[in-house]
PDB file of C-alpha atoms in Angstrom:
ATOM      1  CA  MET A   4      23.707   3.953 -19.835  1.00  0.00           C
ATOM      2  CA  GLN A   5      25.743   4.090 -16.639  1.00  0.00           C
ATOM      3  CA  TRP A   6      24.421   7.554 -15.839  1.00  0.00           C
ATOM      4  CA  ILE A   7      20.823   6.497 -16.453  1.00  0.00           C
ATOM      5  CA  SER A   8      21.258   3.515 -14.155  1.00  0.00           C
ATOM      6  CA  ALA A   9      22.867   5.680 -11.463  1.00  0.00           C
ATOM      7  CA  LEU A  10      20.137   8.315 -11.717  1.00  0.00           C
ATOM      8  CA  VAL A  11      17.317   5.784 -11.402  1.00  0.00           C
ATOM      9  CA  ALA A  12      19.061   3.985  -8.539  1.00  0.00           C
ATOM     10  CA  GLY A  13      19.609   7.316  -6.808  1.00  0.00           C
ATOM     11  CA  LEU A  14      15.964   8.297  -7.124  1.00  0.00           C
ATOM     12  CA  GLY A  15      14.968   4.929  -5.670  1.00  0.00           C
ATOM     13  CA  LEU A  16      17.313   5.252  -2.714  1.00  0.00           C
ATOM     14  CA  GLY A  17      16.321   8.878  -2.246  1.00  0.00           C
ATOM     15  CA  SER A  18      12.668   7.911  -2.074  1.00  0.00           C
ATOM     16  CA  MET A  19      13.474   5.441   0.706  1.00  0.00           C
ATOM     17  CA  TYR A  20      15.352   8.103   2.644  1.00  0.00           C
ATOM     18  CA  GLY A  21      12.495  10.506   2.050  1.00  0.00           C
ATOM     19  CA  LEU A  22       9.838   8.077   3.316  1.00  0.00           C
ATOM     20  CA  MET A  23      11.772   7.442   6.508  1.00  0.00           C
ATOM     21  CA  ALA A  24      12.484  11.153   6.910  1.00  0.00           C
ATOM     22  CA  LEU A  25       8.745  11.865   6.565  1.00  0.00           C
ATOM     23  CA  GLY A  26       8.321   9.748   9.685  1.00  0.00           C
ATOM     24  CA  PHE A  27      10.801  11.960  11.537  1.00  0.00           C
ATOM     25  CA  HIS A  28       8.917  15.036  10.327  1.00  0.00           C
ATOM     26  CA  LEU A  29       5.544  13.682  11.390  1.00  0.00           C
ATOM     27  CA  THR A  30       6.442  12.862  14.981  1.00  0.00           C
ATOM     28  CA  PHE A  31       8.515  16.012  15.415  1.00  0.00           C
ATOM     29  CA  ALA A  32       5.699  18.222  14.126  1.00  0.00           C
ATOM     30  CA  VAL A  33       3.135  16.732  16.503  1.00  0.00           C
ATOM     31  CA  SER A  34       5.145  16.004  19.634  1.00  0.00           C
ATOM     32  CA  ALA A  35       8.574  17.668  19.190  1.00  0.00           C
ATOM     33  CA  THR A  36      10.105  14.176  19.496  1.00  0.00           C
ATOM     34  CA  VAL A  37      11.488  11.731  16.960  1.00  0.00           C
ATOM     35  CA  ASN A  38      11.881   7.978  16.863  1.00  0.00           C
ATOM     36  CA  PHE A  39      15.591   7.216  16.607  1.00  0.00           C
ATOM     37  CA  ALA A  40      14.646   3.571  16.059  1.00  0.00           C
ATOM     38  CA  GLN A  41      13.277   4.459  12.624  1.00  0.00           C
ATOM     39  CA  GLY A  42      15.980   2.396  10.935  1.00  0.00           C
ATOM     40  CA  SER A  43      14.866  -0.619  12.972  1.00  0.00           C
ATOM     41  CA  SER A  44      11.295  -0.006  11.778  1.00  0.00           C
ATOM     42  CA  MET A  45      12.490  -0.261   8.192  1.00  0.00           C
ATOM     43  CA  MET A  46      14.368  -3.474   8.955  1.00  0.00           C
ATOM     44  CA  LEU A  47      11.281  -4.882  10.685  1.00  0.00           C
ATOM     45  CA  GLY A  48       9.143  -4.350   7.581  1.00  0.00           C
ATOM     46  CA  ALA A  49      11.641  -6.158   5.352  1.00  0.00           C
ATOM     47  CA  VAL A  50      12.219  -9.055   7.783  1.00  0.00           C
ATOM     48  CA  LEU A  51       8.509  -9.601   8.458  1.00  0.00           C
ATOM     49  CA  ALA A  52       7.661  -9.514   4.748  1.00  0.00           C
ATOM     50  CA  TYR A  53      10.383 -12.099   4.079  1.00  0.00           C
ATOM     51  CA  THR A  54       9.268 -14.305   6.989  1.00  0.00           C
ATOM     52  CA  PHE A  55       5.598 -14.281   6.037  1.00  0.00           C
ATOM     53  CA  ALA A  56       6.204 -14.769   2.295  1.00  0.00           C
ATOM     54  CA  GLN A  57       9.221 -17.088   2.183  1.00  0.00           C
ATOM     55  CA  THR A  58       9.163 -18.945   5.485  1.00  0.00           C
ATOM     56  CA  LEU A  59       5.422 -19.275   6.069  1.00  0.00           C
ATOM     57  CA  GLY A  60       4.480 -19.332   2.392  1.00  0.00           C
ATOM     58  CA  TRP A  61       1.849 -16.595   2.517  1.00  0.00           C
ATOM     59  CA  PRO A  62       0.884 -14.804  -0.718  1.00  0.00           C
ATOM     60  CA  MET A  63       3.049 -11.720  -1.133  1.00  0.00           C
ATOM     61  CA  PRO A  64       0.190  -9.159  -0.879  1.00  0.00           C
ATOM     62  CA  VAL A  65      -1.009 -10.745   2.377  1.00  0.00           C
ATOM     63  CA  ALA A  66       2.548 -10.907   3.719  1.00  0.00           C
ATOM     64  CA  VAL A  67       3.158  -7.229   2.927  1.00  0.00           C
ATOM     65  CA  VAL A  68      -0.096  -6.054   4.531  1.00  0.00           C
ATOM     66  CA  ALA A  69       0.562  -8.109   7.672  1.00  0.00           C
ATOM     67  CA  ALA A  70       4.158  -6.838   7.885  1.00  0.00           C
ATOM     68  CA  LEU A  71       3.100  -3.204   7.559  1.00  0.00           C
ATOM     69  CA  ALA A  72       0.325  -3.625  10.130  1.00  0.00           C
ATOM     70  CA  LEU A  73       2.857  -4.959  12.639  1.00  0.00           C
ATOM     71  CA  CYS A  74       5.198  -2.063  11.811  1.00  0.00           C
ATOM     72  CA  ALA A  75       2.402   0.354  12.744  1.00  0.00           C
ATOM     73  CA  VAL A  76       1.848  -1.560  16.004  1.00  0.00           C
ATOM     74  CA  TYR A  77       5.576  -1.253  16.692  1.00  0.00           C
ATOM     75  CA  GLY A  78       5.215   2.509  16.355  1.00  0.00           C
ATOM     76  CA  LEU A  79       2.546   2.471  19.076  1.00  0.00           C
ATOM     77  CA  VAL A  80       4.884   0.446  21.289  1.00  0.00           C
ATOM     78  CA  VAL A  81       7.714   2.944  20.751  1.00  0.00           C
ATOM     79  CA  GLU A  82       5.467   5.864  21.681  1.00  0.00           C
ATOM     80  CA  ARG A  83       4.025   4.130  24.750  1.00  0.00           C
ATOM     81  CA  LEU A  84       7.245   2.658  26.169  1.00  0.00           C
ATOM     82  CA  ALA A  85      10.073   4.889  24.989  1.00  0.00           C
ATOM     83  CA  VAL A  86       8.541   8.341  24.505  1.00  0.00           C
ATOM     84  CA  GLN A  87       5.376   8.998  26.515  1.00  0.00           C
ATOM     85  CA  PRO A  88       6.730   8.210  30.025  1.00  0.00           C
ATOM     86  CA  PHE A  89       9.668  10.591  29.614  1.00  0.00           C
ATOM     87  CA  VAL A  90       7.799  13.407  27.863  1.00  0.00           C
ATOM     88  CA  ARG A  91       5.177  13.334  30.629  1.00  0.00           C
ATOM     89  CA  ARG A  92       7.925  14.038  33.182  1.00  0.00           C
ATOM     90  CA  GLY A  93       9.507  16.740  31.033  1.00  0.00           C
ATOM     91  CA  SER A  94      12.611  14.617  30.424  1.00  0.00           C
ATOM     92  CA  SER A  95      14.624  14.330  27.223  1.00  0.00           C
ATOM     93  CA  ALA A  96      15.574  10.736  28.012  1.00  0.00           C
ATOM     94  CA  TRP A  97      13.294   9.597  25.145  1.00  0.00           C
ATOM     95  CA  LEU A  98      16.322  10.291  22.934  1.00  0.00           C
ATOM     96  CA  MET A  99      18.239   7.393  24.459  1.00  0.00           C
ATOM     97  CA  ALA A 100      15.131   5.307  25.094  1.00  0.00           C
ATOM     98  CA  THR A 101      14.203   5.145  21.403  1.00  0.00           C
ATOM     99  CA  VAL A 102      17.800   4.294  20.477  1.00  0.00           C
ATOM    100  CA  ALA A 103      17.834   1.544  23.113  1.00  0.00           C
ATOM    101  CA  LEU A 104      14.516   0.133  21.922  1.00  0.00           C
ATOM    102  CA  GLY A 105      15.847  -0.015  18.376  1.00  0.00           C
ATOM    103  CA  ILE A 106      18.951  -1.881  19.554  1.00  0.00           C
ATOM    104  CA  VAL A 107      16.748  -4.327  21.474  1.00  0.00           C
ATOM    105  CA  LEU A 108      14.662  -4.970  18.350  1.00  0.00           C
ATOM    106  CA  ASP A 109      17.752  -5.426  16.165  1.00  0.00           C
ATOM    107  CA  ASN A 110      19.167  -8.018  18.532  1.00  0.00           C
ATOM    108  CA  LEU A 111      15.848  -9.828  18.951  1.00  0.00           C
ATOM    109  CA  VAL A 112      15.608 -10.138  15.169  1.00  0.00           C
ATOM    110  CA  MET A 113      19.231 -11.281  15.036  1.00  0.00           C
ATOM    111  CA  LEU A 114      18.464 -14.052  17.542  1.00  0.00           C
ATOM    112  CA  THR A 115      15.269 -15.226  15.840  1.00  0.00           C
ATOM    113  CA  PHE A 116      15.885 -14.451  12.170  1.00  0.00           C
ATOM    114  CA  GLY A 117      19.609 -15.121  12.188  1.00  0.00           C
ATOM    115  CA  THR A 118      22.594 -13.168  10.929  1.00  0.00           C
ATOM    116  CA  GLU A 119      22.752 -14.626   7.436  1.00  0.00           C
ATOM    117  CA  PRO A 120      21.662 -12.150   4.711  1.00  0.00           C
ATOM    118  CA  ARG A 121      18.691 -13.370   2.699  1.00  0.00           C
ATOM    119  CA  SER A 122      17.145 -12.357  -0.605  1.00  0.00           C
ATOM    120  CA  LEU A 123      13.461 -11.523  -1.032  1.00  0.00           C
ATOM    121  CA  PRO A 124      12.575 -12.432  -4.645  1.00  0.00           C
ATOM    122  CA  SER A 125      10.380 -10.107  -6.687  1.00  0.00           C
ATOM    123  CA  ALA A 126       9.233 -10.301 -10.297  1.00  0.00           C
ATOM    124  CA  LEU A 127      10.095  -6.603 -10.572  1.00  0.00           C
ATOM    125  CA  ALA A 128      13.744  -7.177  -9.659  1.00  0.00           C
ATOM    126  CA  GLN A 129      14.671 -10.234 -11.729  1.00  0.00           C
ATOM    127  CA  SER A 130      15.636  -8.806 -15.114  1.00  0.00           C
ATOM    128  CA  SER A 131      16.728  -5.322 -16.085  1.00  0.00           C
ATOM    129  CA  LEU A 132      15.031  -3.145 -18.657  1.00  0.00           C
ATOM    130  CA  HIS A 133      16.337  -2.986 -22.232  1.00  0.00           C
ATOM    131  CA  ILE A 134      16.163  -0.501 -25.074  1.00  0.00           C
ATOM    132  CA  GLY A 135      16.619  -2.673 -28.143  1.00  0.00           C
ATOM    133  CA  ASP A 136      19.613  -4.875 -27.418  1.00  0.00           C
ATOM    134  CA  ALA A 137      21.127  -2.473 -24.914  1.00  0.00           C
ATOM    135  CA  GLY A 138      20.574  -3.197 -21.235  1.00  0.00           C
ATOM    136  CA  LEU A 139      19.878  -0.182 -19.024  1.00  0.00           C
ATOM    137  CA  GLY A 140      20.996  -1.870 -15.827  1.00  0.00           C
ATOM    138  CA  VAL A 141      17.720  -0.736 -14.232  1.00  0.00           C
ATOM    139  CA  TYR A 142      15.081  -2.994 -12.701  1.00  0.00           C
ATOM    140  CA  PRO A 143      11.369  -2.122 -12.998  1.00  0.00           C
ATOM    141  CA  LEU A 144      11.202  -1.939  -9.185  1.00  0.00           C
ATOM    142  CA  GLN A 145      13.741   0.882  -9.217  1.00  0.00           C
ATOM    143  CA  LEU A 146      11.393   2.897 -11.428  1.00  0.00           C
ATOM    144  CA  LEU A 147       8.404   2.051  -9.245  1.00  0.00           C
ATOM    145  CA  ILE A 148       9.991   3.063  -5.926  1.00  0.00           C
ATOM    146  CA  PRO A 149      10.190   6.852  -6.612  1.00  0.00           C
ATOM    147  CA  VAL A 150       6.599   6.809  -7.898  1.00  0.00           C
ATOM    148  CA  VAL A 151       5.405   5.094  -4.725  1.00  0.00           C
ATOM    149  CA  GLY A 152       7.450   7.421  -2.522  1.00  0.00           C
ATOM    150  CA  LEU A 153       6.126  10.616  -4.093  1.00  0.00           C
ATOM    151  CA  ALA A 154       2.571   9.233  -4.171  1.00  0.00           C
ATOM    152  CA  LEU A 155       2.717   8.442  -0.448  1.00  0.00           C
ATOM    153  CA  ALA A 156       4.066  11.913   0.270  1.00  0.00           C
ATOM    154  CA  ALA A 157       1.150  13.404  -1.679  1.00  0.00           C
ATOM    155  CA  VAL A 158      -1.354  11.170   0.144  1.00  0.00           C
ATOM    156  CA  LEU A 159       0.089  12.156   3.516  1.00  0.00           C
ATOM    157  CA  HIS A 160      -0.094  15.831   2.558  1.00  0.00           C
ATOM    158  CA  TYR A 161      -3.742  15.441   1.512  1.00  0.00           C
ATOM    159  CA  VAL A 162      -4.680  13.515   4.662  1.00  0.00           C
ATOM    160  CA  LEU A 163      -3.081  16.121   6.894  1.00  0.00           C
ATOM    161  CA  ARG A 164      -5.014  18.912   5.186  1.00  0.00           C
ATOM    162  CA  HIS A 165      -8.396  17.321   4.512  1.00  0.00           C
ATOM    163  CA  SER A 166      -9.122  14.511   7.000  1.00  0.00           C
ATOM    164  CA  ARG A 167     -10.406  14.847  10.566  1.00  0.00           C
ATOM    165  CA  TRP A 168      -7.326  13.086  11.921  1.00  0.00           C
ATOM    166  CA  GLY A 169      -5.053  15.342   9.868  1.00  0.00           C
ATOM    167  CA  VAL A 170      -6.823  18.518  10.997  1.00  0.00           C
ATOM    168  CA  ALA A 171      -6.655  17.292  14.600  1.00  0.00           C
ATOM    169  CA  MET A 172      -2.927  16.694  14.177  1.00  0.00           C
ATOM    170  CA  LEU A 173      -2.372  20.187  12.768  1.00  0.00           C
ATOM    171  CA  ALA A 174      -4.384  21.610  15.665  1.00  0.00           C
ATOM    172  CA  VAL A 175      -2.122  19.807  18.121  1.00  0.00           C
ATOM    173  CA  VAL A 176       0.904  21.242  16.332  1.00  0.00           C
ATOM    174  CA  GLN A 177      -0.391  24.812  16.439  1.00  0.00           C
ATOM    175  CA  ASN A 178      -1.806  24.959  19.969  1.00  0.00           C
ATOM    176  CA  ARG A 179      -1.951  21.870  22.155  1.00  0.00           C
ATOM    177  CA  ASP A 180      -3.977  23.483  24.951  1.00  0.00           C
ATOM    178  CA  ALA A 181      -6.601  24.859  22.557  1.00  0.00           C
ATOM    179  CA  ALA A 182      -6.816  21.485  20.801  1.00  0.00           C
ATOM    180  CA  ARG A 183      -7.434  19.770  24.154  1.00  0.00           C
ATOM    181  CA  LEU A 184     -10.219  22.254  24.963  1.00  0.00           C
ATOM    182  CA  MET A 185     -11.840  21.455  21.596  1.00  0.00           C
ATOM    183  CA  GLY A 186     -12.064  17.798  22.580  1.00  0.00           C
ATOM    184  CA  ILE A 187      -9.112  16.503  20.570  1.00  0.00           C
ATOM    185  CA  LEU A 188      -7.463  13.484  22.193  1.00  0.00           C
ATOM    186  CA  ILE A 189      -3.880  14.681  22.266  1.00  0.00           C
ATOM    187  CA  GLN A 190      -2.240  11.424  23.304  1.00  0.00           C
ATOM    188  CA  ARG A 191      -4.156   9.384  20.739  1.00  0.00           C
ATOM    189  CA  THR A 192      -3.157  11.822  17.998  1.00  0.00           C
ATOM    190  CA  ILE A 193       0.518  11.589  18.958  1.00  0.00           C
ATOM    191  CA  ALA A 194       0.324   7.784  19.086  1.00  0.00           C
ATOM    192  CA  GLY A 195      -1.226   7.813  15.609  1.00  0.00           C
ATOM    193  CA  ALA A 196       1.662   9.915  14.330  1.00  0.00           C
ATOM    194  CA  PHE A 197       4.173   7.362  15.614  1.00  0.00           C
ATOM    195  CA  ALA A 198       2.193   4.509  14.036  1.00  0.00           C
ATOM    196  CA  VAL A 199       2.178   6.256  10.644  1.00  0.00           C
ATOM    197  CA  SER A 200       5.877   7.079  11.054  1.00  0.00           C
ATOM    198  CA  THR A 201       6.913   3.442  11.501  1.00  0.00           C
ATOM    199  CA  LEU A 202       4.444   2.408   8.789  1.00  0.00           C
ATOM    200  CA  LEU A 203       6.279   4.648   6.303  1.00  0.00           C
ATOM    201  CA  ALA A 204       9.606   3.138   7.358  1.00  0.00           C
ATOM    202  CA  GLY A 205       8.125  -0.343   6.963  1.00  0.00           C
ATOM    203  CA  ILE A 206       6.987   0.492   3.435  1.00  0.00           C
ATOM    204  CA  ALA A 207      10.525   1.635   2.647  1.00  0.00           C
ATOM    205  CA  GLY A 208      11.865  -1.669   3.954  1.00  0.00           C
ATOM    206  CA  VAL A 209       9.427  -3.772   1.938  1.00  0.00           C
ATOM    207  CA  LEU A 210      10.185  -1.858  -1.263  1.00  0.00           C
ATOM    208  CA  ILE A 211      13.948  -1.971  -0.902  1.00  0.00           C
ATOM    209  CA  ALA A 212      14.182  -5.599   0.304  1.00  0.00           C
ATOM    210  CA  PRO A 213      14.276  -7.217  -3.188  1.00  0.00           C
ATOM    211  CA  LEU A 214      17.185  -4.954  -4.163  1.00  0.00           C
ATOM    212  CA  PHE A 215      19.259  -5.462  -0.994  1.00  0.00           C
ATOM    213  CA  ASN A 216      19.902  -8.327   1.361  1.00  0.00           C
ATOM    214  CA  VAL A 217      17.400  -8.706   4.194  1.00  0.00           C
ATOM    215  CA  GLN A 218      19.240  -8.864   7.523  1.00  0.00           C
ATOM    216  CA  ALA A 219      18.934  -7.692  11.107  1.00  0.00           C
ATOM    217  CA  ASP A 220      21.291  -4.710  10.820  1.00  0.00           C
ATOM    218  CA  MET A 221      20.145  -3.418   7.430  1.00  0.00           C
ATOM    219  CA  GLY A 222      18.298  -0.453   8.926  1.00  0.00           C
ATOM    220  CA  THR A 223      21.215   1.086  10.818  1.00  0.00           C
ATOM    221  CA  VAL A 224      22.838   2.988   7.959  1.00  0.00           C
ATOM    222  CA  PHE A 225      19.497   3.744   6.307  1.00  0.00           C
ATOM    223  CA  GLY A 226      18.189   5.229   9.556  1.00  0.00           C
ATOM    224  CA  LEU A 227      21.254   7.429   9.969  1.00  0.00           C
ATOM    225  CA  LYS A 228      21.000   8.720   6.408  1.00  0.00           C
ATOM    226  CA  ALA A 229      17.253   9.296   6.732  1.00  0.00           C
ATOM    227  CA  PHE A 230      17.806  11.431   9.828  1.00  0.00           C
ATOM    228  CA  ALA A 231      20.482  13.410   7.988  1.00  0.00           C
ATOM    229  CA  VAL A 232      17.969  13.922   5.170  1.00  0.00           C
ATOM    230  CA  ALA A 233      15.289  15.059   7.638  1.00  0.00           C
ATOM    231  CA  ILE A 234      17.627  17.650   9.141  1.00  0.00           C
ATOM    232  CA  LEU A 235      18.874  18.712   5.704  1.00  0.00           C
ATOM    233  CA  GLY A 236      15.371  19.202   4.313  1.00  0.00           C
ATOM    234  CA  GLY A 237      14.078  20.844   7.470  1.00  0.00           C
ATOM    235  CA  LEU A 238      12.147  18.836  10.068  1.00  0.00           C
ATOM    236  CA  SER A 239       9.257  21.267   9.845  1.00  0.00           C
ATOM    237  CA  SER A 240       8.708  20.746   6.088  1.00  0.00           C
ATOM    238  CA  ALA A 241       7.138  17.529   4.751  1.00  0.00           C
ATOM    239  CA  TRP A 242       7.922  18.217   1.108  1.00  0.00           C
ATOM    240  CA  GLY A 243      11.325  19.569   2.152  1.00  0.00           C
ATOM    241  CA  VAL A 244      12.463  16.250   3.630  1.00  0.00           C
ATOM    242  CA  MET A 245      11.137  14.344   0.609  1.00  0.00           C
ATOM    243  CA  ILE A 246      13.002  16.578  -1.850  1.00  0.00           C
ATOM    244  CA  ALA A 247      16.131  16.396   0.305  1.00  0.00           C
ATOM    245  CA  GLY A 248      15.857  12.605   0.252  1.00  0.00           C
ATOM    246  CA  LEU A 249      15.743  12.532  -3.549  1.00  0.00           C
ATOM    247  CA  LEU A 250      18.702  14.919  -3.817  1.00  0.00           C
ATOM    248  CA  PHE A 251      20.701  12.928  -1.276  1.00  0.00           C
ATOM    249  CA  GLY A 252      20.006   9.646  -3.065  1.00  0.00           C
ATOM    250  CA  VAL A 253      20.902  10.999  -6.503  1.00  0.00           C
ATOM    251  CA  ALA A 254      24.087  12.630  -5.178  1.00  0.00           C
ATOM    252  CA  GLU A 255      25.072   9.359  -3.498  1.00  0.00           C
ATOM    253  CA  ALA A 256      24.511   7.309  -6.660  1.00  0.00           C
ATOM    254  CA  MET A 257      26.307   9.771  -8.919  1.00  0.00           C
ATOM    255  CA  ILE A 258      29.332   9.991  -6.625  1.00  0.00           C
ATOM    256  CA  THR A 259      29.512   6.194  -6.472  1.00  0.00           C
ATOM    257  CA  ALA A 260      29.258   5.889 -10.259  1.00  0.00           C
ATOM    258  CA  THR A 261      31.896   8.580 -10.833  1.00  0.00           C
ATOM    259  CA  LEU A 262      34.457   8.185  -8.052  1.00  0.00           C
ATOM    260  CA  GLY A 263      33.648   4.828  -6.491  1.00  0.00           C
ATOM    261  CA  SER A 264      31.948   3.786  -3.277  1.00  0.00           C
ATOM    262  CA  SER A 265      35.011   4.658  -1.148  1.00  0.00           C
ATOM    263  CA  TYR A 266      34.238   8.364  -1.549  1.00  0.00           C
ATOM    264  CA  THR A 267      30.443   8.204  -1.273  1.00  0.00           C
ATOM    265  CA  GLN A 268      29.981   8.672   2.473  1.00  0.00           C
ATOM    266  CA  ILE A 269      32.833  11.170   2.769  1.00  0.00           C
ATOM    267  CA  ILE A 270      31.471  13.511   0.107  1.00  0.00           C
ATOM    268  CA  THR A 271      27.729  13.164   0.806  1.00  0.00           C
ATOM    269  CA  PHE A 272      28.026  13.794   4.539  1.00  0.00           C
ATOM    270  CA  GLY A 273      30.592  16.515   3.874  1.00  0.00           C
ATOM    271  CA  LEU A 274      28.001  18.229   1.663  1.00  0.00           C
ATOM    272  CA  VAL A 275      25.419  17.827   4.437  1.00  0.00           C
ATOM    273  CA  ILE A 276      27.727  19.629   6.874  1.00  0.00           C
ATOM    274  CA  VAL A 277      28.374  22.477   4.405  1.00  0.00           C
ATOM    275  CA  LEU A 278      24.670  22.919   3.583  1.00  0.00           C
ATOM    276  CA  LEU A 279      23.658  22.912   7.245  1.00  0.00           C
ATOM    277  CA  ALA A 280      26.373  25.469   8.011  1.00  0.00           C
ATOM    278  CA  MET A 281      24.756  27.694   5.379  1.00  0.00           C
ATOM    279  CA  ARG A 282      21.147  26.792   6.294  1.00  0.00           C
ATOM    280  CA  PRO A 283      21.021  25.660   9.960  1.00  0.00           C
ATOM    281  CA  ASP A 284      17.243  25.097   9.795  1.00  0.00           C
ATOM    282  CA  GLY A 285      17.503  22.989   6.658  1.00  0.00           C
ATOM    283  CA  MET A 286      17.021  23.864   3.015  1.00  0.00           C
ATOM    284  CA  PHE A 287      13.243  24.195   3.347  1.00  0.00           C
ATOM    285  CA  GLY A 288      12.826  24.622   7.119  1.00  0.00           C
ATOM    286  CA  ARG A 289      11.936  27.771   8.970  1.00  0.00           C
ATOM    287  CA  ALA A 290      13.552  29.112  12.103  1.00  0.00           C
ATOM    288  CA  GLU A 291      11.294  28.796  15.126  1.00  0.00           C
ATOM    289  CA  VAL A 292      10.032  32.127  16.448  1.00  0.00           C
ATOM    290  CA  ARG A 293      10.360  32.398  20.204  1.00  0.00           C
ATOM    291  CA  LYS A 294       8.682  35.023  22.357  1.00  0.00           C
ATOM    292  CA  VAL A 295      10.874  36.347  25.156  1.00  0.00           C
TER     293      VAL A 295
END
């Protein structure tokens, strides 16, 4: 039963990493930039959902929708304040600007929300599943999270291939100048990518909140792991980062169940280093072809 519990928990965590890593992929594919405040976006989704549902007493569906909408707005703010001004001048300072904006958000939440960890109750995370009299140690929410993660990845893939916005985004990726000549609004497309990126992170935060404590610094470690997953899967491959997220989550859970949590970070990040040494462009990424 311990292995089943670890496997399910790993798939749930891996789906969260994958969703956040999809955000890294999306912005990198469209604008060759990433939002290093992605962990803060996840935290924002969880904190807002808790505030709306528990503090203000809103119905949970309304609270979740409102929280995710504000996460998308936060993505627009990140693109406008921390990315666009520097990219326009050909500067790479957006790297530090997005980190700084994330730190600002974390501290603002710490001042307003407080530092005390809080629990977001959910009917799907109150009692574990049983087979007969034997408890599996698995909550229904842990089974739902991988399904939601893979479904969102499939929806994103479909939208990118079959919607006008998705086709416009792919056009921007392939040839920005040609896309501009065809009437595609480049800046609006990039801003949309950042909004969807933080939306995905917000969804991860809302899903994981009932299983972890909601607090201002909860996104820091998740954001770091999600970026490692994005690099490991290959920033240029949407399905690659999702699969890498699942593998990373399962490996993390299995190592914890077998050797204990003291070895988890050492071994998982050690494996990341080894795999990247063997595949510098990620497991599913492709080396960029440069004309000289």
